[in-house]
PDB file of C-alpha atoms and ligand atoms in Angstrom:
ATOM      1  CA  UNK A  20       1.588 -83.776 -80.532  1.00  0.00           C
ATOM      2  CA  UNK A  21       4.451 -81.800 -79.103  1.00  0.00           C
ATOM      3  CA  UNK A  22       5.960 -81.796 -75.619  1.00  0.00           C
ATOM      4  CA  UNK A  23       3.736 -79.972 -73.105  1.00  0.00           C
ATOM      5  CA  UNK A  24       5.143 -76.555 -72.274  1.00  0.00           C
ATOM      6  CA  UNK A  25       3.611 -76.417 -68.815  1.00  0.00           C
ATOM      7  CA  UNK A  26       2.850 -79.377 -66.545  1.00  0.00           C
ATOM      8  CA  UNK A  27       1.151 -79.121 -63.162  1.00  0.00           C
ATOM      9  CA  UNK A  28       1.320 -81.849 -60.549  1.00  0.00           C
ATOM     10  CA  UNK A  29      -1.057 -82.387 -57.645  1.00  0.00           C
ATOM     11  CA  UNK A  30       1.292 -84.379 -55.426  1.00  0.00           C
ATOM     12  CA  UNK A  31      -1.108 -86.482 -53.392  1.00  0.00           C
ATOM     13  CA  UNK A  32      -0.726 -89.538 -51.182  1.00  0.00           C
ATOM     14  CA  UNK A  33       2.200 -88.750 -48.881  1.00  0.00           C
ATOM     15  CA  UNK A  34       0.171 -89.499 -45.758  1.00  0.00           C
ATOM     16  CA  UNK A  35      -1.232 -92.789 -47.077  1.00  0.00           C
ATOM     17  CA  UNK A  36       2.243 -93.861 -48.249  1.00  0.00           C
ATOM     18  CA  UNK A  37       3.548 -93.425 -44.698  1.00  0.00           C
ATOM     19  CA  UNK A  38       0.526 -94.947 -42.969  1.00  0.00           C
ATOM     20  CA  UNK A  39       0.714 -98.060 -45.190  1.00  0.00           C
ATOM     21  CA  UNK A  40       4.232 -98.593 -43.873  1.00  0.00           C
ATOM     22  CA  UNK A  41       3.400 -97.902 -40.224  1.00  0.00           C
ATOM     23  CA  UNK A  42       5.435 -94.687 -40.422  1.00  0.00           C
ATOM     24  CA  UNK A  43       4.473 -91.241 -39.157  1.00  0.00           C
ATOM     25  CA  UNK A  44       2.891 -88.982 -41.807  1.00  0.00           C
ATOM     26  CA  UNK A  45       5.886 -86.656 -41.805  1.00  0.00           C
ATOM     27  CA  UNK A  46       7.991 -89.493 -43.288  1.00  0.00           C
ATOM     28  CA  UNK A  47       5.653 -89.421 -46.282  1.00  0.00           C
ATOM     29  CA  UNK A  48       6.143 -85.671 -46.620  1.00  0.00           C
ATOM     30  CA  UNK A  49       9.924 -86.023 -46.273  1.00  0.00           C
ATOM     31  CA  UNK A  50       9.925 -88.583 -49.067  1.00  0.00           C
ATOM     32  CA  UNK A  51       7.451 -86.418 -51.025  1.00  0.00           C
ATOM     33  CA  UNK A  52       9.760 -83.416 -50.999  1.00  0.00           C
ATOM     34  CA  UNK A  53      12.663 -85.591 -52.212  1.00  0.00           C
ATOM     35  CA  UNK A  54      10.414 -86.808 -55.031  1.00  0.00           C
ATOM     36  CA  UNK A  55       9.466 -83.239 -55.904  1.00  0.00           C
ATOM     37  CA  UNK A  56      13.139 -82.401 -56.406  1.00  0.00           C
ATOM     38  CA  UNK A  57      13.861 -85.594 -58.388  1.00  0.00           C
ATOM     39  CA  UNK A  58      10.887 -84.977 -60.670  1.00  0.00           C
ATOM     40  CA  UNK A  59      11.988 -81.366 -61.197  1.00  0.00           C
ATOM     41  CA  UNK A  60      15.415 -82.663 -62.322  1.00  0.00           C
ATOM     42  CA  UNK A  61      13.716 -85.182 -64.605  1.00  0.00           C
ATOM     43  CA  UNK A  62      11.413 -82.536 -66.097  1.00  0.00           C
ATOM     44  CA  UNK A  63      14.425 -80.363 -66.946  1.00  0.00           C
ATOM     45  CA  UNK A  64      15.614 -82.910 -69.467  1.00  0.00           C
ATOM     46  CA  UNK A  65      12.289 -83.278 -71.292  1.00  0.00           C
ATOM     47  CA  UNK A  66      11.774 -79.911 -72.973  1.00  0.00           C
ATOM     48  CA  UNK A  67       9.038 -78.831 -70.536  1.00  0.00           C
ATOM     49  CA  UNK A  68       9.447 -75.145 -69.684  1.00  0.00           C
ATOM     50  CA  UNK A  69       7.295 -74.801 -66.564  1.00  0.00           C
ATOM     51  CA  UNK A  70       6.555 -77.259 -63.769  1.00  0.00           C
ATOM     52  CA  UNK A  71       3.908 -76.228 -61.245  1.00  0.00           C
ATOM     53  CA  UNK A  72       3.826 -78.231 -58.033  1.00  0.00           C
ATOM     54  CA  UNK A  73       0.857 -78.046 -55.659  1.00  0.00           C
ATOM     55  CA  UNK A  74       2.763 -78.055 -52.378  1.00  0.00           C
ATOM     56  CA  UNK A  75       0.264 -76.638 -49.884  1.00  0.00           C
ATOM     57  CA  UNK A  76      -3.310 -75.468 -50.392  1.00  0.00           C
ATOM     58  CA  UNK A  77      -5.133 -72.823 -48.387  1.00  0.00           C
ATOM     59  CA  UNK A  78      -7.358 -75.683 -47.193  1.00  0.00           C
ATOM     60  CA  UNK A  79      -4.226 -77.450 -45.867  1.00  0.00           C
ATOM     61  CA  UNK A  80      -3.952 -74.756 -43.147  1.00  0.00           C
ATOM     62  CA  UNK A  81      -6.735 -76.758 -41.423  1.00  0.00           C
ATOM     63  CA  UNK A  82      -4.316 -79.660 -40.785  1.00  0.00           C
ATOM     64  CA  UNK A  83      -2.812 -80.243 -37.319  1.00  0.00           C
ATOM     65  CA  UNK A  84      -0.205 -77.638 -36.407  1.00  0.00           C
ATOM     66  CA  UNK A  85       2.635 -80.140 -36.099  1.00  0.00           C
ATOM     67  CA  UNK A  86       2.011 -81.496 -39.629  1.00  0.00           C
ATOM     68  CA  UNK A  87       1.947 -77.959 -41.054  1.00  0.00           C
ATOM     69  CA  UNK A  88       5.163 -77.130 -39.293  1.00  0.00           C
ATOM     70  CA  UNK A  89       6.873 -80.279 -40.680  1.00  0.00           C
ATOM     71  CA  UNK A  90       5.788 -79.440 -44.246  1.00  0.00           C
ATOM     72  CA  UNK A  91       6.959 -75.818 -43.903  1.00  0.00           C
ATOM     73  CA  UNK A  92      10.327 -76.733 -42.441  1.00  0.00           C
ATOM     74  CA  UNK A  93      10.881 -79.377 -45.129  1.00  0.00           C
ATOM     75  CA  UNK A  94      10.126 -76.746 -47.723  1.00  0.00           C
ATOM     76  CA  UNK A  95      12.453 -74.215 -46.099  1.00  0.00           C
ATOM     77  CA  UNK A  96      15.372 -76.620 -45.780  1.00  0.00           C
ATOM     78  CA  UNK A  97      14.874 -77.900 -49.332  1.00  0.00           C
ATOM     79  CA  UNK A  98      14.874 -74.374 -50.738  1.00  0.00           C
ATOM     80  CA  UNK A  99      17.993 -73.433 -48.788  1.00  0.00           C
ATOM     81  CA  UNK A 100      19.741 -76.625 -49.863  1.00  0.00           C
ATOM     82  CA  UNK A 101      18.741 -76.420 -53.520  1.00  0.00           C
ATOM     83  CA  UNK A 102      19.151 -72.741 -54.354  1.00  0.00           C
ATOM     84  CA  UNK A 103      22.677 -73.133 -55.748  1.00  0.00           C
ATOM     85  CA  UNK A 104      21.481 -76.082 -57.787  1.00  0.00           C
ATOM     86  CA  UNK A 105      18.690 -73.904 -59.197  1.00  0.00           C
ATOM     87  CA  UNK A 106      21.361 -71.405 -60.269  1.00  0.00           C
ATOM     88  CA  UNK A 107      23.537 -74.112 -61.828  1.00  0.00           C
ATOM     89  CA  UNK A 108      20.604 -75.576 -63.771  1.00  0.00           C
ATOM     90  CA  UNK A 109      19.058 -72.246 -64.858  1.00  0.00           C
ATOM     91  CA  UNK A 110      15.882 -72.788 -62.823  1.00  0.00           C
ATOM     92  CA  UNK A 111      13.729 -69.806 -61.904  1.00  0.00           C
ATOM     93  CA  UNK A 112      11.884 -70.531 -58.649  1.00  0.00           C
ATOM     94  CA  UNK A 113       8.583 -68.818 -58.026  1.00  0.00           C
ATOM     95  CA  UNK A 114       5.848 -69.172 -55.427  1.00  0.00           C
ATOM     96  CA  UNK A 115       2.196 -68.574 -56.244  1.00  0.00           C
ATOM     97  CA  UNK A 116      -0.371 -68.247 -53.501  1.00  0.00           C
ATOM     98  CA  UNK A 117      -1.434 -66.117 -50.596  1.00  0.00           C
ATOM     99  CA  UNK A 118       1.741 -65.083 -48.768  1.00  0.00           C
ATOM    100  CA  UNK A 119      -0.081 -63.363 -45.898  1.00  0.00           C
ATOM    101  CA  UNK A 120      -0.385 -66.577 -43.916  1.00  0.00           C
ATOM    102  CA  UNK A 121       3.212 -67.717 -44.346  1.00  0.00           C
ATOM    103  CA  UNK A 122       5.507 -67.216 -41.360  1.00  0.00           C
ATOM    104  CA  UNK A 123       8.104 -64.438 -41.702  1.00  0.00           C
ATOM    105  CA  UNK A 124      10.823 -67.067 -41.877  1.00  0.00           C
ATOM    106  CA  UNK A 125       9.154 -69.068 -44.677  1.00  0.00           C
ATOM    107  CA  UNK A 126       8.370 -65.872 -46.617  1.00  0.00           C
ATOM    108  CA  UNK A 127      11.949 -64.594 -46.287  1.00  0.00           C
ATOM    109  CA  UNK A 128      13.437 -67.880 -47.522  1.00  0.00           C
ATOM    110  CA  UNK A 129      10.972 -68.105 -50.414  1.00  0.00           C
ATOM    111  CA  UNK A 130      11.599 -64.524 -51.457  1.00  0.00           C
ATOM    112  CA  UNK A 131      15.370 -64.782 -51.227  1.00  0.00           C
ATOM    113  CA  UNK A 132      15.361 -67.819 -53.551  1.00  0.00           C
ATOM    114  CA  UNK A 133      12.947 -66.011 -55.882  1.00  0.00           C
ATOM    115  CA  UNK A 134      15.282 -62.979 -56.005  1.00  0.00           C
ATOM    116  CA  UNK A 135      18.371 -65.145 -56.489  1.00  0.00           C
ATOM    117  CA  UNK A 136      16.863 -67.059 -59.410  1.00  0.00           C
ATOM    118  CA  UNK A 137      14.701 -64.359 -61.046  1.00  0.00           C
ATOM    119  CA  UNK A 138      16.908 -63.974 -64.121  1.00  0.00           C
ATOM    120  CA  UNK A 139      17.160 -67.693 -64.865  1.00  0.00           C
ATOM    121  CA  UNK A 140      15.255 -68.536 -68.021  1.00  0.00           C
ATOM    122  CA  UNK A 141      15.829 -72.185 -68.862  1.00  0.00           C
ATOM    123  CA  UNK A 142      13.027 -73.563 -66.727  1.00  0.00           C
ATOM    124  CA  UNK A 143      10.492 -72.282 -64.190  1.00  0.00           C
ATOM    125  CA  UNK A 144       9.616 -74.200 -61.048  1.00  0.00           C
ATOM    126  CA  UNK A 145       6.376 -72.727 -59.797  1.00  0.00           C
ATOM    127  CA  UNK A 146       5.409 -73.812 -56.307  1.00  0.00           C
ATOM    128  CA  UNK A 147       1.784 -73.346 -55.229  1.00  0.00           C
ATOM    129  CA  UNK A 148       2.077 -72.582 -51.530  1.00  0.00           C
ATOM    130  CA  UNK A 149      -0.815 -71.403 -49.383  1.00  0.00           C
ATOM    131  CA  UNK A 150      -2.611 -71.451 -52.706  1.00  0.00           C
ATOM    132  CA  UNK A 151      -6.146 -71.878 -53.892  1.00  0.00           C
ATOM    133  CA  UNK A 152      -7.450 -71.043 -57.352  1.00  0.00           C
ATOM    134  CA  UNK A 153     -10.507 -69.196 -56.041  1.00  0.00           C
ATOM    135  CA  UNK A 154      -8.383 -67.131 -53.662  1.00  0.00           C
ATOM    136  CA  UNK A 155      -6.052 -66.251 -56.553  1.00  0.00           C
ATOM    137  CA  UNK A 156      -9.028 -65.101 -58.662  1.00  0.00           C
ATOM    138  CA  UNK A 157     -10.454 -63.056 -55.763  1.00  0.00           C
ATOM    139  CA  UNK A 158      -7.081 -61.360 -55.261  1.00  0.00           C
ATOM    140  CA  UNK A 159      -6.911 -60.610 -59.003  1.00  0.00           C
ATOM    141  CA  UNK A 160     -10.386 -59.033 -58.949  1.00  0.00           C
ATOM    142  CA  UNK A 161      -9.407 -56.928 -55.917  1.00  0.00           C
ATOM    143  CA  UNK A 162      -6.259 -55.796 -57.764  1.00  0.00           C
ATOM    144  CA  UNK A 163      -8.344 -54.883 -60.816  1.00  0.00           C
ATOM    145  CA  UNK A 164     -10.577 -52.707 -58.642  1.00  0.00           C
ATOM    146  CA  UNK A 165      -7.694 -51.171 -56.732  1.00  0.00           C
ATOM    147  CA  UNK A 166      -5.929 -50.065 -59.928  1.00  0.00           C
ATOM    148  CA  UNK A 167      -9.182 -48.560 -61.168  1.00  0.00           C
ATOM    149  CA  UNK A 168      -9.958 -50.829 -64.132  1.00  0.00           C
ATOM    150  CA  UNK A 169     -13.377 -50.284 -65.673  1.00  0.00           C
ATOM    151  CA  UNK A 170     -15.637 -53.037 -67.114  1.00  0.00           C
ATOM    152  CA  UNK A 171     -14.411 -52.325 -70.675  1.00  0.00           C
ATOM    153  CA  UNK A 172     -10.820 -52.974 -69.543  1.00  0.00           C
ATOM    154  CA  UNK A 173     -11.657 -56.513 -68.445  1.00  0.00           C
ATOM    155  CA  UNK A 174     -10.631 -59.261 -70.860  1.00  0.00           C
ATOM    156  CA  UNK A 175      -9.148 -62.752 -70.573  1.00  0.00           C
ATOM    157  CA  UNK A 176      -5.692 -61.296 -71.181  1.00  0.00           C
ATOM    158  CA  UNK A 177      -6.118 -58.634 -68.496  1.00  0.00           C
ATOM    159  CA  UNK A 178      -7.343 -61.165 -65.906  1.00  0.00           C
ATOM    160  CA  UNK A 179      -4.437 -63.474 -66.776  1.00  0.00           C
ATOM    161  CA  UNK A 180      -2.007 -60.616 -66.171  1.00  0.00           C
ATOM    162  CA  UNK A 181      -3.497 -59.956 -62.745  1.00  0.00           C
ATOM    163  CA  UNK A 182      -3.159 -63.553 -61.562  1.00  0.00           C
ATOM    164  CA  UNK A 183      -0.130 -64.860 -59.642  1.00  0.00           C
ATOM    165  CA  UNK A 184       0.841 -66.776 -62.802  1.00  0.00           C
ATOM    166  CA  UNK A 185       1.145 -63.626 -64.940  1.00  0.00           C
ATOM    167  CA  UNK A 186       3.497 -64.284 -67.857  1.00  0.00           C
ATOM    168  CA  UNK A 187       3.303 -68.078 -67.487  1.00  0.00           C
ATOM    169  CA  UNK A 188       1.508 -70.077 -70.216  1.00  0.00           C
ATOM    170  CA  UNK A 189      -1.657 -72.003 -69.302  1.00  0.00           C
ATOM    171  CA  UNK A 190      -1.320 -75.604 -68.181  1.00  0.00           C
ATOM    172  CA  UNK A 191      -1.110 -78.198 -70.934  1.00  0.00           C
ATOM    173  CA  UNK A 192      -1.162 -81.217 -68.660  1.00  0.00           C
ATOM    174  CA  UNK A 193      -2.158 -81.829 -65.042  1.00  0.00           C
ATOM    175  CA  UNK A 194      -0.996 -84.971 -63.270  1.00  0.00           C
ATOM    176  CA  UNK A 195      -2.635 -86.097 -60.035  1.00  0.00           C
ATOM    177  CA  UNK A 196      -1.267 -88.981 -58.027  1.00  0.00           C
ATOM    178  CA  UNK A 197      -2.901 -91.289 -55.470  1.00  0.00           C
ATOM    179  CA  UNK A 198      -6.063 -92.191 -57.395  1.00  0.00           C
ATOM    180  CA  UNK A 199      -8.092 -89.065 -56.579  1.00  0.00           C
ATOM    181  CA  UNK A 200      -9.661 -87.501 -59.660  1.00  0.00           C
ATOM    182  CA  UNK A 201     -10.357 -83.872 -58.861  1.00  0.00           C
ATOM    183  CA  UNK A 202      -8.730 -80.464 -59.227  1.00  0.00           C
ATOM    184  CA  UNK A 203      -8.942 -79.405 -55.549  1.00  0.00           C
ATOM    185  CA  UNK A 204      -8.786 -75.678 -56.298  1.00  0.00           C
ATOM    186  CA  UNK A 205      -5.516 -75.953 -58.273  1.00  0.00           C
ATOM    187  CA  UNK A 206      -4.950 -73.341 -61.022  1.00  0.00           C
ATOM    188  CA  UNK A 207      -8.660 -73.087 -61.906  1.00  0.00           C
ATOM    189  CA  UNK A 208      -8.302 -70.311 -64.514  1.00  0.00           C
ATOM    190  CA  UNK A 209      -5.134 -71.726 -66.076  1.00  0.00           C
ATOM    191  CA  UNK A 210      -6.527 -75.254 -66.496  1.00  0.00           C
ATOM    192  CA  UNK A 211      -9.429 -74.285 -68.802  1.00  0.00           C
ATOM    193  CA  UNK A 212      -8.039 -76.463 -71.641  1.00  0.00           C
ATOM    194  CA  UNK A 213      -5.668 -78.762 -69.769  1.00  0.00           C
ATOM    195  CA  UNK A 214      -5.414 -82.471 -70.330  1.00  0.00           C
ATOM    196  CA  UNK A 215      -5.481 -84.690 -67.230  1.00  0.00           C
ATOM    197  CA  UNK A 216      -3.443 -87.721 -66.240  1.00  0.00           C
ATOM    198  CA  UNK A 217      -4.597 -89.572 -63.151  1.00  0.00           C
ATOM    199  CA  UNK A 218      -2.544 -92.341 -61.589  1.00  0.00           C
ATOM    200  CA  UNK A 219      -3.060 -94.483 -58.502  1.00  0.00           C
ATOM    201  CA  UNK A 220       0.658 -94.220 -57.684  1.00  0.00           C
ATOM    202  CA  UNK A 221       1.186 -92.441 -54.366  1.00  0.00           C
ATOM    203  CA  UNK A 222       3.370 -89.354 -54.740  1.00  0.00           C
ATOM    204  CA  UNK A 223       6.392 -90.735 -52.833  1.00  0.00           C
ATOM    205  CA  UNK A 224       6.483 -93.615 -55.366  1.00  0.00           C
ATOM    206  CA  UNK A 225       6.102 -91.445 -58.499  1.00  0.00           C
ATOM    207  CA  UNK A 226       9.084 -91.895 -60.826  1.00  0.00           C
ATOM    208  CA  UNK A 227      10.731 -90.243 -63.797  1.00  0.00           C
ATOM    209  CA  UNK A 228       9.440 -93.173 -65.922  1.00  0.00           C
ATOM    210  CA  UNK A 229       5.871 -92.366 -64.931  1.00  0.00           C
ATOM    211  CA  UNK A 230       6.405 -88.687 -65.742  1.00  0.00           C
ATOM    212  CA  UNK A 231       7.540 -89.744 -69.218  1.00  0.00           C
ATOM    213  CA  UNK A 232       4.546 -92.099 -69.475  1.00  0.00           C
ATOM    214  CA  UNK A 233       2.226 -89.162 -68.662  1.00  0.00           C
ATOM    215  CA  UNK A 234       3.909 -87.063 -71.368  1.00  0.00           C
ATOM    216  CA  UNK A 235       3.620 -89.874 -73.978  1.00  0.00           C
ATOM    217  CA  UNK A 236      -0.017 -90.294 -73.024  1.00  0.00           C
ATOM    218  CA  UNK A 237      -0.576 -86.529 -73.438  1.00  0.00           C
ATOM    219  CA  UNK A 238       0.975 -86.739 -76.896  1.00  0.00           C
ATOM    220  CA  UNK A 239      -1.763 -89.150 -78.012  1.00  0.00           C
ATOM    221  CA  UNK A 240      -4.544 -86.677 -77.113  1.00  0.00           C
ATOM    222  CA  UNK A 241      -6.433 -84.669 -79.708  1.00  0.00           C
ATOM    223  CA  UNK A 242      -6.600 -81.126 -78.289  1.00  0.00           C
ATOM    224  CA  UNK A 243      -9.223 -79.195 -80.218  1.00  0.00           C
ATOM    225  CA  UNK A 244      -9.772 -76.150 -77.966  1.00  0.00           C
ATOM    226  CA  UNK A 245     -13.443 -76.127 -79.024  1.00  0.00           C
ATOM    227  CA  UNK A 246     -12.669 -76.442 -82.743  1.00  0.00           C
ATOM    228  CA  UNK A 247     -13.142 -79.418 -85.029  1.00  0.00           C
ATOM    229  CA  UNK A 248      -9.947 -81.298 -85.905  1.00  0.00           C
ATOM    230  CA  UNK A 249      -9.774 -79.660 -89.357  1.00  0.00           C
ATOM    231  CA  UNK A 250      -9.819 -76.219 -87.723  1.00  0.00           C
ATOM    232  CA  UNK A 251     -13.526 -75.403 -88.341  1.00  0.00           C
ATOM    233  CA  UNK A 252     -15.464 -74.103 -85.314  1.00  0.00           C
ATOM    234  CA  UNK A 253     -18.337 -76.195 -83.928  1.00  0.00           C
ATOM    235  CA  UNK A 254     -21.738 -74.465 -83.628  1.00  0.00           C
ATOM    236  CA  UNK A 255     -22.865 -76.413 -80.540  1.00  0.00           C
TER     237      UNK A 255
HETATM  238  C1  FPP B 324      -0.393 -84.438 -50.120  1.00  0.00           C
HETATM  239  O1  FPP B 324      -0.317 -85.633 -49.433  1.00  0.00           O
HETATM  240  C2  FPP B 324       0.816 -83.667 -49.923  1.00  0.00           C
HETATM  241  C3  FPP B 324       0.921 -82.494 -49.230  1.00  0.00           C
HETATM  242  C4  FPP B 324      -0.198 -81.821 -48.560  1.00  0.00           C
HETATM  243  C5  FPP B 324       2.193 -81.811 -49.071  1.00  0.00           C
HETATM  244  C6  FPP B 324       3.084 -81.987 -50.251  1.00  0.00           C
HETATM  245  C7  FPP B 324       4.199 -81.088 -50.157  1.00  0.00           C
HETATM  246  C8  FPP B 324       5.372 -81.384 -50.666  1.00  0.00           C
HETATM  247  C9  FPP B 324       5.694 -82.684 -51.288  1.00  0.00           C
HETATM  248  C10 FPP B 324       6.390 -80.302 -50.599  1.00  0.00           C
HETATM  249  C11 FPP B 324       6.874 -79.892 -51.966  1.00  0.00           C
HETATM  250  C12 FPP B 324       8.101 -79.197 -51.817  1.00  0.00           C
HETATM  251  C13 FPP B 324       8.720 -78.437 -52.732  1.00  0.00           C
HETATM  252  C14 FPP B 324      10.064 -77.945 -52.416  1.00  0.00           C
HETATM  253  C15 FPP B 324       8.104 -78.055 -54.001  1.00  0.00           C
HETATM  254  P1  FPP B 324      -1.382 -85.898 -48.284  1.00  0.00           P
HETATM  255  O2  FPP B 324      -0.752 -85.574 -46.975  1.00  0.00           O
HETATM  256  O3  FPP B 324      -2.644 -85.166 -48.573  1.00  0.00           O
HETATM  257  O4  FPP B 324      -1.564 -87.430 -48.448  1.00  0.00           O
HETATM  258  P2  FPP B 324      -2.854 -88.277 -48.064  1.00  0.00           P
HETATM  259  O5  FPP B 324      -3.967 -87.809 -48.971  1.00  0.00           O
HETATM  260  O6  FPP B 324      -2.430 -89.662 -48.357  1.00  0.00           O
HETATM  261  O7  FPP B 324      -3.146 -88.028 -46.609  1.00  0.00           O
END
């Protein structure tokens, strides 16, 4: 099977990584952000076209304020520091999620990097920030109503266009680190036919080698999309 076009990663285990070492949780997040950038670099060389990273869920707003503020400032400083790199490498940066809850500062930084990189077309780094799949679907339905779509206008294609991920292909492969085996509200619509790769590795320890291992593993899968292998459609 070919290289996946779109990989999503649920980067889990930063807190446990830090706690296991007697370090404060923010050290795990600091290391996690470094990993996110290293894995983006690694993905660039593989033929993948889109990498979606689950950075912060809507549910994560329930975490203590100081942890939220560390994650947001790590994100802001990383974006500021990496934007020229994104230009050099041809990376388009895009945030998906509910921007209403982001601080003005975070939103301004995110949007300036999005504007700067919008014409890059080698690779897309899609960052799910203040994101949940159900919230994205609710916002899409509200948009459909607000632009006056009628029931006959509604199709899979139309819904896809109304989502934050409009124009981005569905996920081929989802990787989740830290041993948890669930989707946690990540790209619910776009993962309808995704393959999954679960690993017990904590995100700060995830390496380029393991990314390649996940891709090789994906290449052994038989993706039938509801059909039989010879292309016939199953009746059940
Ligand atoms: C999950 O670990 C991780 C997070 C909630 C934050 C991850 C965010 C990043 C790595 C930032 C990504 C940045 C860019 C620039 C894309 P956890 O805290 O839930 O770990 P635990 O389950 O062990 O407590």
